[in-house]
Amino acid sequence: MSKTVRTRFAPSPTGYLHIGGARTALFNWLYARKHGGTFVLRVEDTDEERNTDEARAAIFEGMRWLGMDIDEGPNEGGEYGPYNQSERDEIYEKWFEKLVAAERVYEDDGAWRFRFERRLMTMDDMVCGEVKIDYTDESINPDMVVRRSNGKFVFHFVNVVDDIEMGMTHVIRGEDHLMNTPKHLQLFDALGVDPPRYAHIPLILNQDGSKMSKRDEGAAVNDYADGGYLPAAVDNFIALLGWSPKGEEEIFSVAELVEKFDLDGVNRAPAKFDIEKCGWVNQQHLLAMSGEEFAAEAAPSVKAAGLPVDGDYQRVAASVQEKVKLLSEVPAMISFFTDEGYPFDTDGVEKVRKNEKAVVLLGQLADAFASLADWSEARGSIGETAKANGAKPGQLMFPTRVALSGMTGGPDLGEILDILGQDESVRRVRRMVGELS
């Protein structure tokens, strides 16, 4: 590859960062990093009526959270700025005059139209392959407006000018732009500049095949940050929306994504969005962490729920590492450890009540717990107490879990006993006996 790779993400600050936009940004970022190139953020903010500061901030924050560092952009600067389109009017004027001089534009009711060459357009897309568009029939592809009657330049023109000025070598964008590309190629040719390589990536659809909208679940990247997902896991999931690595492996760190990503692996068919798959990917990333790492990642969610992150917190958090898909699930799973008056799950209590031996078994278990000289034998005493009363160990395991945590599921029972300790465990089992009596 002779030229240093330069890719860009060019969002419009009219709303939050959509999952589709995030994937476009990620593919451009991965491609630049894979080839030792430069990743540029260019803000297409010429729609003054729809642009908002909140949307701009949401886009920047979403990219920062996903870990996509920007080499050149509005905040980073760079030698090809300014990086806001609203600040580039002088640049657009200069290139527009080139079209005037070449007699490739003409005035039409106050607007200016670009005169297409009436020929068959053939483009070699890095994902879609060879695509041909016939421009010989003017009734199908009329000359396009490049400057409106109010003096404002249209998207197609400024997009091409910016790609020229900023030295873009590769444009990776959504398939919905595929039919714009012949127009852009004609502009490049008229301006006497070689175009970048284009790669149009597939659309993202819902499970029912409909196009994903801004209102659909999982559409807003900022929701993932608040919903207990890891940035690396979301990157992993987004990468799999339209890209397939060689082999069966699906779980990758960001560094592994950079190493493995290339446009050859981008699929032609639309990608199906699956929020359950995203949760599974997140869970795999959580499971790959050490207990210390998991506890640290969960700490913000735990603090936000008003729970302590001192004392035995690290051990408490690690006890549910294999039980959760999202970090946001951690507080509810561990709150019973520090809540002496923890609530009992209603269905769990009713299930225990149906066990006629439960009250007797739990009462005897409390006495057995209290008499233990070695607390490490606590879990074993559950089975011994059950057998002594002609019951199976499983008949006492579930009531004990509800007694200790108030919940029907959660951490390993032995881990709960170890963390709570002898006195607190005895108190909780007797509290359950009182609840059932």
Coordinates of C-alpha atoms in Angstrom, one line a residue:
M1 CA 0.0 0.0 0.0
S2 CA 1.8 3.1 -1.3
K3 CA -0.1 5.8 0.5
T4 CA -0.4 6.1 4.3
V5 CA -3.9 5.1 5.1
R6 CA -6.2 7.9 6.1
T7 CA -9.9 7.1 7.1
R8 CA -12.6 9.3 8.5
F9 CA -15.8 9.3 10.4
A10 CA -18.1 12.2 9.4
P11 CA -21.2 12.4 11.7
S12 CA -23.9 15.1 11.7
P13 CA -24.6 16.4 15.2
T14 CA -28.3 16.1 15.0
G15 CA -28.8 13.2 17.4
Y16 CA -27.1 10.7 19.6
L17 CA -24.5 8.3 18.3
H18 CA -26.5 5.5 16.6
I19 CA -25.2 1.9 16.6
G20 CA -24.9 2.1 12.8
G21 CA -22.8 5.3 13.0
A22 CA -20.6 3.7 15.8
R23 CA -20.0 0.7 13.5
T24 CA -19.0 2.9 10.6
A25 CA -16.6 4.8 13.0
L26 CA -15.3 1.5 14.4
F27 CA -14.6 0.0 10.9
N28 CA -12.7 3.1 9.9
W29 CA -10.8 3.2 13.1
L30 CA -9.9 -0.5 13.0
Y31 CA -8.7 -0.1 9.4
A32 CA -6.6 2.9 10.1
R33 CA -5.0 1.2 13.2
K34 CA -4.5 -2.1 11.3
H35 CA -2.5 -0.3 8.6
G36 CA -0.7 2.2 10.8
G37 CA -2.7 5.0 9.4
T38 CA -4.6 8.1 10.6
F39 CA -8.2 8.3 11.8
V40 CA -10.0 11.6 11.3
L41 CA -13.2 12.9 12.9
R42 CA -14.9 15.4 10.6
V43 CA -18.2 17.0 11.8
E44 CA -20.8 17.7 9.1
D45 CA -22.5 20.5 10.9
T46 CA -23.9 22.6 8.1
D47 CA -27.6 21.8 9.0
E48 CA -27.9 24.7 11.4
E49 CA -31.6 24.1 12.2
R50 CA -31.0 20.5 13.4
N51 CA -27.5 20.7 14.9
T52 CA -27.3 20.7 18.7
D53 CA -24.5 21.0 21.2
E54 CA -26.0 18.1 23.1
A55 CA -25.8 15.9 20.0
R56 CA -22.2 16.9 19.4
A57 CA -21.3 16.1 22.9
A58 CA -23.1 12.7 22.8
I59 CA -21.2 11.7 19.6
F60 CA -17.8 12.7 21.1
E61 CA -18.6 11.0 24.4
G62 CA -19.8 7.8 22.7
M63 CA -16.6 7.5 20.7
R64 CA -14.5 8.3 23.7
W65 CA -16.3 5.6 25.7
L66 CA -15.8 3.0 22.9
G67 CA -12.1 3.8 23.0
M68 CA -11.8 5.2 19.5
D69 CA -8.9 7.6 19.9
I70 CA -9.0 10.4 17.2
D71 CA -5.8 11.5 15.5
E72 CA -7.3 14.6 13.9
G73 CA -10.5 16.4 14.6
P74 CA -12.3 19.5 16.1
N75 CA -10.8 18.9 19.5
E76 CA -7.5 17.4 18.5
G77 CA -6.6 19.8 15.6
G78 CA -4.4 18.8 12.7
E79 CA -2.9 20.2 9.6
Y80 CA -6.0 19.7 7.4
G81 CA -8.5 21.6 9.6
P82 CA -10.8 23.1 10.4
Y83 CA -12.7 19.9 11.0
N84 CA -16.1 21.4 11.3
Q85 CA -17.7 21.8 7.9
S86 CA -19.4 25.0 9.1
E87 CA -15.9 26.6 9.2
R88 CA -14.8 25.6 5.7
D89 CA -16.8 27.9 3.4
E90 CA -13.6 29.5 1.9
I91 CA -12.3 26.1 1.0
Y92 CA -15.5 25.2 -0.7
E93 CA -15.5 28.5 -2.7
K94 CA -12.1 27.8 -4.0
W95 CA -13.0 24.3 -5.3
F96 CA -16.3 25.5 -6.7
E97 CA -14.4 28.1 -8.8
K98 CA -12.5 25.2 -10.3
L99 CA -15.8 23.7 -11.5
V100 CA -16.9 27.1 -12.9
A101 CA -13.6 27.4 -14.7
A102 CA -13.9 23.9 -16.2
E103 CA -17.5 24.7 -17.2
R104 CA -18.8 21.7 -15.3
V105 CA -21.4 23.8 -13.4
Y106 CA -24.2 26.0 -14.7
E107 CA -26.8 28.2 -13.1
D108 CA -30.4 27.0 -12.9
D109 CA -33.1 29.2 -11.2
G110 CA -30.5 30.6 -8.8
A111 CA -29.0 27.2 -8.0
W112 CA -25.9 25.7 -9.5
R113 CA -26.0 22.3 -11.1
F114 CA -23.0 20.0 -11.8
R115 CA -23.0 18.7 -15.4
F116 CA -22.5 14.9 -15.4
E117 CA -20.6 13.2 -18.1
R118 CA -23.1 11.0 -19.9
R119 CA -21.4 7.7 -19.7
L120 CA -21.5 4.3 -18.0
M121 CA -19.9 4.6 -14.6
T122 CA -18.0 1.5 -13.3
M123 CA -16.7 1.5 -9.7
D124 CA -14.7 -1.2 -7.9
D125 CA -16.0 -1.3 -4.3
M126 CA -13.9 -3.0 -1.7
V127 CA -16.9 -4.8 -0.3
C128 CA -19.6 -4.8 -3.0
G129 CA -17.2 -5.5 -5.9
E130 CA -17.8 -4.1 -9.4
V131 CA -20.8 -1.8 -9.5
K132 CA -22.1 -0.2 -12.8
I133 CA -24.4 2.8 -13.0
D134 CA -25.6 4.1 -16.4
Y135 CA -25.4 7.9 -16.6
T136 CA -26.3 8.2 -20.3
D137 CA -30.0 8.7 -19.6
E138 CA -30.4 12.2 -18.2
S139 CA -34.1 11.5 -17.3
I140 CA -32.9 8.9 -14.8
N141 CA -29.8 10.8 -13.5
P142 CA -30.3 14.5 -14.0
D143 CA -27.5 17.0 -13.4
M144 CA -27.3 17.4 -9.6
V145 CA -27.4 20.6 -7.6
V146 CA -24.1 21.3 -5.9
R147 CA -25.0 24.8 -4.7
R148 CA -28.5 25.9 -3.6
S149 CA -30.0 29.2 -4.5
N150 CA -29.2 30.5 -1.0
G151 CA -25.5 30.0 -1.6
K152 CA -25.1 26.9 0.6
F153 CA -23.2 23.9 -0.9
V154 CA -24.8 20.5 -0.8
F155 CA -23.6 17.3 0.9
H156 CA -22.2 15.7 -2.3
F157 CA -19.9 18.6 -3.1
V158 CA -18.5 19.4 0.4
N159 CA -18.1 15.7 1.1
V160 CA -15.8 15.3 -2.0
V161 CA -13.9 18.5 -1.3
D162 CA -13.3 17.5 2.3
D163 CA -12.0 14.1 1.3
I164 CA -9.7 15.8 -1.2
E165 CA -8.4 18.4 1.2
M166 CA -8.0 15.9 4.1
G167 CA -6.2 13.4 1.9
M168 CA -8.6 10.5 2.5
T169 CA -7.3 7.2 1.0
H170 CA -10.3 5.0 2.0
V171 CA -13.9 5.9 2.6
I172 CA -15.7 3.2 4.6
R173 CA -19.4 4.0 4.9
G174 CA -22.9 2.5 4.9
E175 CA -24.4 0.8 1.9
D176 CA -27.1 3.5 1.8
H177 CA -24.4 5.8 0.3
L178 CA -23.5 3.3 -2.5
M179 CA -25.6 5.1 -5.2
N180 CA -24.0 8.4 -4.2
T181 CA -20.6 7.2 -5.1
P182 CA -20.8 7.6 -8.9
K183 CA -21.8 11.2 -8.3
H184 CA -18.8 11.6 -6.1
L185 CA -16.5 9.9 -8.6
Q186 CA -17.6 12.3 -11.3
L187 CA -16.8 15.2 -9.0
F188 CA -13.3 13.9 -8.3
D189 CA -12.7 13.5 -12.0
A190 CA -14.0 17.0 -12.8
L191 CA -11.7 18.4 -10.1
G192 CA -8.7 16.5 -11.4
V193 CA -8.1 14.4 -8.3
D194 CA -7.8 10.6 -7.9
P195 CA -10.6 9.4 -5.6
P196 CA -10.2 7.3 -2.5
R197 CA -11.0 3.6 -2.4
Y198 CA -14.6 3.1 -1.4
A199 CA -16.0 0.3 0.8
H200 CA -19.8 0.2 1.5
I201 CA -20.7 -1.9 4.5
P202 CA -24.1 -3.6 4.9
L203 CA -27.1 -2.2 6.6
I204 CA -28.1 -3.2 10.1
L205 CA -31.5 -4.7 10.4
N206 CA -33.8 -5.7 13.3
Q207 CA -34.5 -9.4 13.8
D208 CA -37.7 -9.1 11.8
G209 CA -35.7 -7.7 8.8
S210 CA -36.9 -4.1 9.2
K211 CA -34.3 -1.3 9.1
M212 CA -33.1 -0.4 12.5
S213 CA -34.5 3.0 13.6
K214 CA -33.3 5.4 16.3
R215 CA -36.2 4.3 18.6
D216 CA -35.3 0.6 18.5
E217 CA -33.7 -1.1 21.6
G218 CA -29.9 -0.9 21.4
A219 CA -29.8 1.9 18.9
A220 CA -28.2 4.5 21.1
V221 CA -24.5 3.9 22.0
N222 CA -24.9 6.1 25.2
D223 CA -27.4 3.6 26.5
Y224 CA -24.7 0.9 26.6
A225 CA -22.5 3.0 28.8
D226 CA -25.3 3.4 31.3
G227 CA -26.6 -0.2 30.9
G228 CA -23.6 -2.1 32.4
Y229 CA -21.7 -3.0 29.2
L230 CA -18.0 -3.0 28.8
P231 CA -16.7 -0.7 26.0
A232 CA -14.5 -3.5 24.6
A233 CA -17.5 -5.9 24.6
V234 CA -19.6 -3.4 22.7
D235 CA -16.7 -2.9 20.2
N236 CA -16.5 -6.7 19.8
F237 CA -20.3 -7.0 19.2
I238 CA -20.4 -4.0 16.8
A239 CA -17.5 -5.4 14.8
L240 CA -19.5 -8.7 14.3
L241 CA -22.4 -6.7 12.7
G242 CA -21.3 -7.3 9.1
W243 CA -17.8 -8.6 9.6
S244 CA -16.7 -12.2 10.1
P245 CA -13.2 -13.2 11.2
K246 CA -11.5 -16.3 9.9
G247 CA -12.4 -19.2 12.1
E248 CA -15.1 -19.8 14.7
E249 CA -13.9 -17.5 17.4
E250 CA -16.2 -14.5 18.2
I251 CA -14.7 -13.0 21.4
F252 CA -11.9 -10.5 20.8
S253 CA -10.1 -7.9 22.7
V254 CA -9.8 -4.5 21.0
A255 CA -6.2 -5.3 20.2
E256 CA -7.2 -8.6 18.6
L257 CA -9.9 -6.8 16.6
V258 CA -7.2 -4.5 15.2
E259 CA -5.0 -7.4 14.4
K260 CA -7.7 -9.5 12.6
F261 CA -9.9 -6.8 11.0
D262 CA -9.8 -6.3 7.2
L263 CA -12.3 -5.4 4.6
D264 CA -12.1 -8.8 3.0
G265 CA -14.1 -10.1 6.0
V266 CA -17.0 -7.7 5.6
N267 CA -20.1 -9.4 4.5
R268 CA -22.3 -8.3 1.6
A269 CA -25.6 -9.3 3.3
P270 CA -27.3 -7.1 5.8
A271 CA -26.4 -7.6 9.5
K272 CA -29.1 -8.7 12.0
F273 CA -29.0 -6.8 15.3
D274 CA -29.5 -9.0 18.4
I275 CA -29.4 -7.4 21.8
E276 CA -29.3 -10.9 23.4
K277 CA -26.1 -11.7 21.5
C278 CA -24.7 -8.4 22.7
G279 CA -25.4 -9.4 26.3
W280 CA -23.7 -12.8 25.7
V281 CA -20.6 -11.1 24.2
N282 CA -20.5 -8.8 27.3
Q283 CA -20.7 -11.8 29.6
Q284 CA -17.8 -13.5 27.9
H285 CA -15.7 -10.4 28.4
L286 CA -16.7 -10.3 32.1
L287 CA -15.8 -13.9 32.6
A288 CA -12.4 -13.3 31.1
M289 CA -11.5 -10.8 33.8
S290 CA -9.8 -11.5 37.1
G291 CA -11.9 -11.1 40.2
E292 CA -10.1 -7.9 41.0
E293 CA -10.7 -6.4 37.5
F294 CA -14.4 -7.4 37.6
A295 CA -14.9 -5.8 41.0
A296 CA -13.3 -2.6 39.8
E297 CA -15.4 -2.4 36.7
A298 CA -18.6 -3.1 38.8
A299 CA -17.7 -0.5 41.4
P300 CA -19.4 2.5 39.7
S301 CA -22.7 0.7 39.4
V302 CA -22.4 -0.5 43.0
K303 CA -21.7 3.0 44.3
A304 CA -24.5 4.4 42.2
A305 CA -26.9 2.0 44.0
G306 CA -25.7 3.3 47.4
L307 CA -23.8 0.1 48.3
P308 CA -20.4 0.0 49.9
V309 CA -17.2 -0.8 48.0
D310 CA -15.0 -1.3 50.9
G311 CA -14.3 -4.2 53.3
D312 CA -15.2 -7.5 51.7
Y313 CA -16.5 -5.7 48.5
Q314 CA -14.0 -7.3 46.1
R315 CA -14.8 -10.8 47.3
V316 CA -18.5 -10.0 47.3
A317 CA -18.4 -8.7 43.8
A318 CA -16.3 -11.6 42.5
S319 CA -18.9 -14.0 43.9
V320 CA -21.4 -13.0 41.2
Q321 CA -19.0 -12.7 38.3
E322 CA -20.2 -15.9 36.7
K323 CA -23.9 -15.0 37.3
V324 CA -24.3 -11.7 35.5
K325 CA -24.3 -10.6 31.9
L326 CA -24.2 -6.9 32.7
L327 CA -22.4 -4.8 35.3
S328 CA -25.7 -3.1 36.1
E329 CA -27.0 -6.4 37.4
V330 CA -24.3 -6.6 40.1
P331 CA -25.9 -4.3 42.8
A332 CA -29.2 -6.3 42.9
M333 CA -27.2 -9.5 43.1
I334 CA -25.0 -8.5 46.0
S335 CA -27.2 -6.1 48.0
F336 CA -28.2 -8.8 50.5
F337 CA -24.7 -9.1 51.8
T338 CA -24.8 -5.7 53.5
D339 CA -28.6 -5.4 54.1
E340 CA -29.4 -7.0 57.4
G341 CA -33.1 -6.6 56.6
Y342 CA -32.9 -7.9 53.1
P343 CA -36.3 -8.7 51.5
F344 CA -37.4 -12.3 50.8
D345 CA -38.4 -13.2 47.3
T346 CA -42.1 -13.9 47.5
D347 CA -42.1 -16.8 45.1
G348 CA -39.1 -18.3 46.9
V349 CA -40.7 -18.2 50.3
E350 CA -43.9 -19.8 48.9
K351 CA -41.8 -22.6 47.3
V352 CA -40.1 -23.2 50.7
R353 CA -43.5 -23.3 52.5
K354 CA -44.5 -26.1 50.3
N355 CA -41.6 -28.1 51.7
E356 CA -43.3 -29.5 54.8
K357 CA -39.9 -30.2 56.5
A358 CA -38.4 -26.8 55.8
V359 CA -39.1 -25.2 59.1
V360 CA -37.7 -28.2 61.1
L361 CA -34.8 -28.6 58.8
L362 CA -33.8 -24.9 58.9
G363 CA -34.2 -24.8 62.7
Q364 CA -31.9 -27.7 63.1
L365 CA -29.5 -26.3 60.5
A366 CA -29.2 -23.0 62.5
D367 CA -28.3 -25.1 65.6
A368 CA -25.8 -27.1 63.5
F369 CA -24.2 -23.9 62.2
A370 CA -24.0 -22.4 65.7
S371 CA -22.2 -25.5 67.0
L372 CA -19.5 -25.7 64.3
A373 CA -16.0 -25.3 65.6
D374 CA -14.7 -25.0 62.0
W375 CA -16.8 -22.8 59.8
S376 CA -15.3 -24.2 56.6
E377 CA -17.5 -27.2 57.3
A378 CA -20.7 -25.2 57.1
R379 CA -21.7 -26.2 53.5
G380 CA -21.2 -29.9 54.4
S381 CA -23.4 -29.6 57.4
I382 CA -26.4 -28.7 55.2
G383 CA -26.3 -32.2 53.6
E384 CA -25.6 -33.8 57.0
T385 CA -28.6 -32.1 58.6
A386 CA -30.9 -33.1 55.7
K387 CA -29.8 -36.7 55.9
A388 CA -30.2 -36.8 59.7
N389 CA -33.9 -35.9 59.1
G390 CA -34.5 -38.4 56.2
A391 CA -34.3 -35.7 53.6
K392 CA -32.2 -35.3 50.5
P393 CA -29.5 -32.5 50.6
G394 CA -31.2 -30.7 47.8
Q395 CA -34.4 -30.3 49.9
L396 CA -32.4 -28.1 52.3
M397 CA -30.1 -26.3 49.8
F398 CA -32.8 -24.1 48.3
P399 CA -34.4 -23.1 51.6
T400 CA -30.9 -22.3 52.9
R401 CA -30.2 -20.1 49.9
V402 CA -33.5 -18.1 50.4
A403 CA -32.8 -17.8 54.1
L404 CA -29.3 -16.4 53.6
S405 CA -29.9 -14.1 50.7
G406 CA -33.7 -13.7 50.3
M407 CA -33.2 -14.8 46.6
T408 CA -33.8 -17.9 44.6
G409 CA -30.5 -17.6 42.7
G410 CA -27.2 -15.9 43.1
P411 CA -23.6 -16.7 44.2
D412 CA -22.4 -20.2 45.2
L413 CA -23.9 -21.2 48.5
G414 CA -20.5 -22.0 50.0
E415 CA -19.2 -18.5 49.0
I416 CA -22.2 -16.9 50.7
L417 CA -21.6 -18.8 53.9
D418 CA -17.9 -17.9 53.8
I419 CA -18.5 -14.2 53.3
L420 CA -21.3 -13.8 55.8
G421 CA -19.5 -15.8 58.5
Q422 CA -20.9 -18.0 61.2
D423 CA -22.8 -15.6 63.4
E424 CA -24.6 -13.8 60.6
S425 CA -25.4 -17.0 58.8
V426 CA -27.0 -18.4 62.0
R427 CA -29.0 -15.2 62.5
R428 CA -30.3 -15.3 58.9
V429 CA -31.4 -18.9 59.0
R430 CA -33.3 -18.2 62.2
R431 CA -34.8 -15.1 60.7
M432 CA -36.2 -17.4 57.9
V433 CA -37.6 -19.8 60.5
G434 CA -39.5 -16.9 62.0
E435 CA -40.7 -15.9 58.5
L436 CA -42.1 -19.3 58.0
S437 CA -43.6 -19.8 61.4

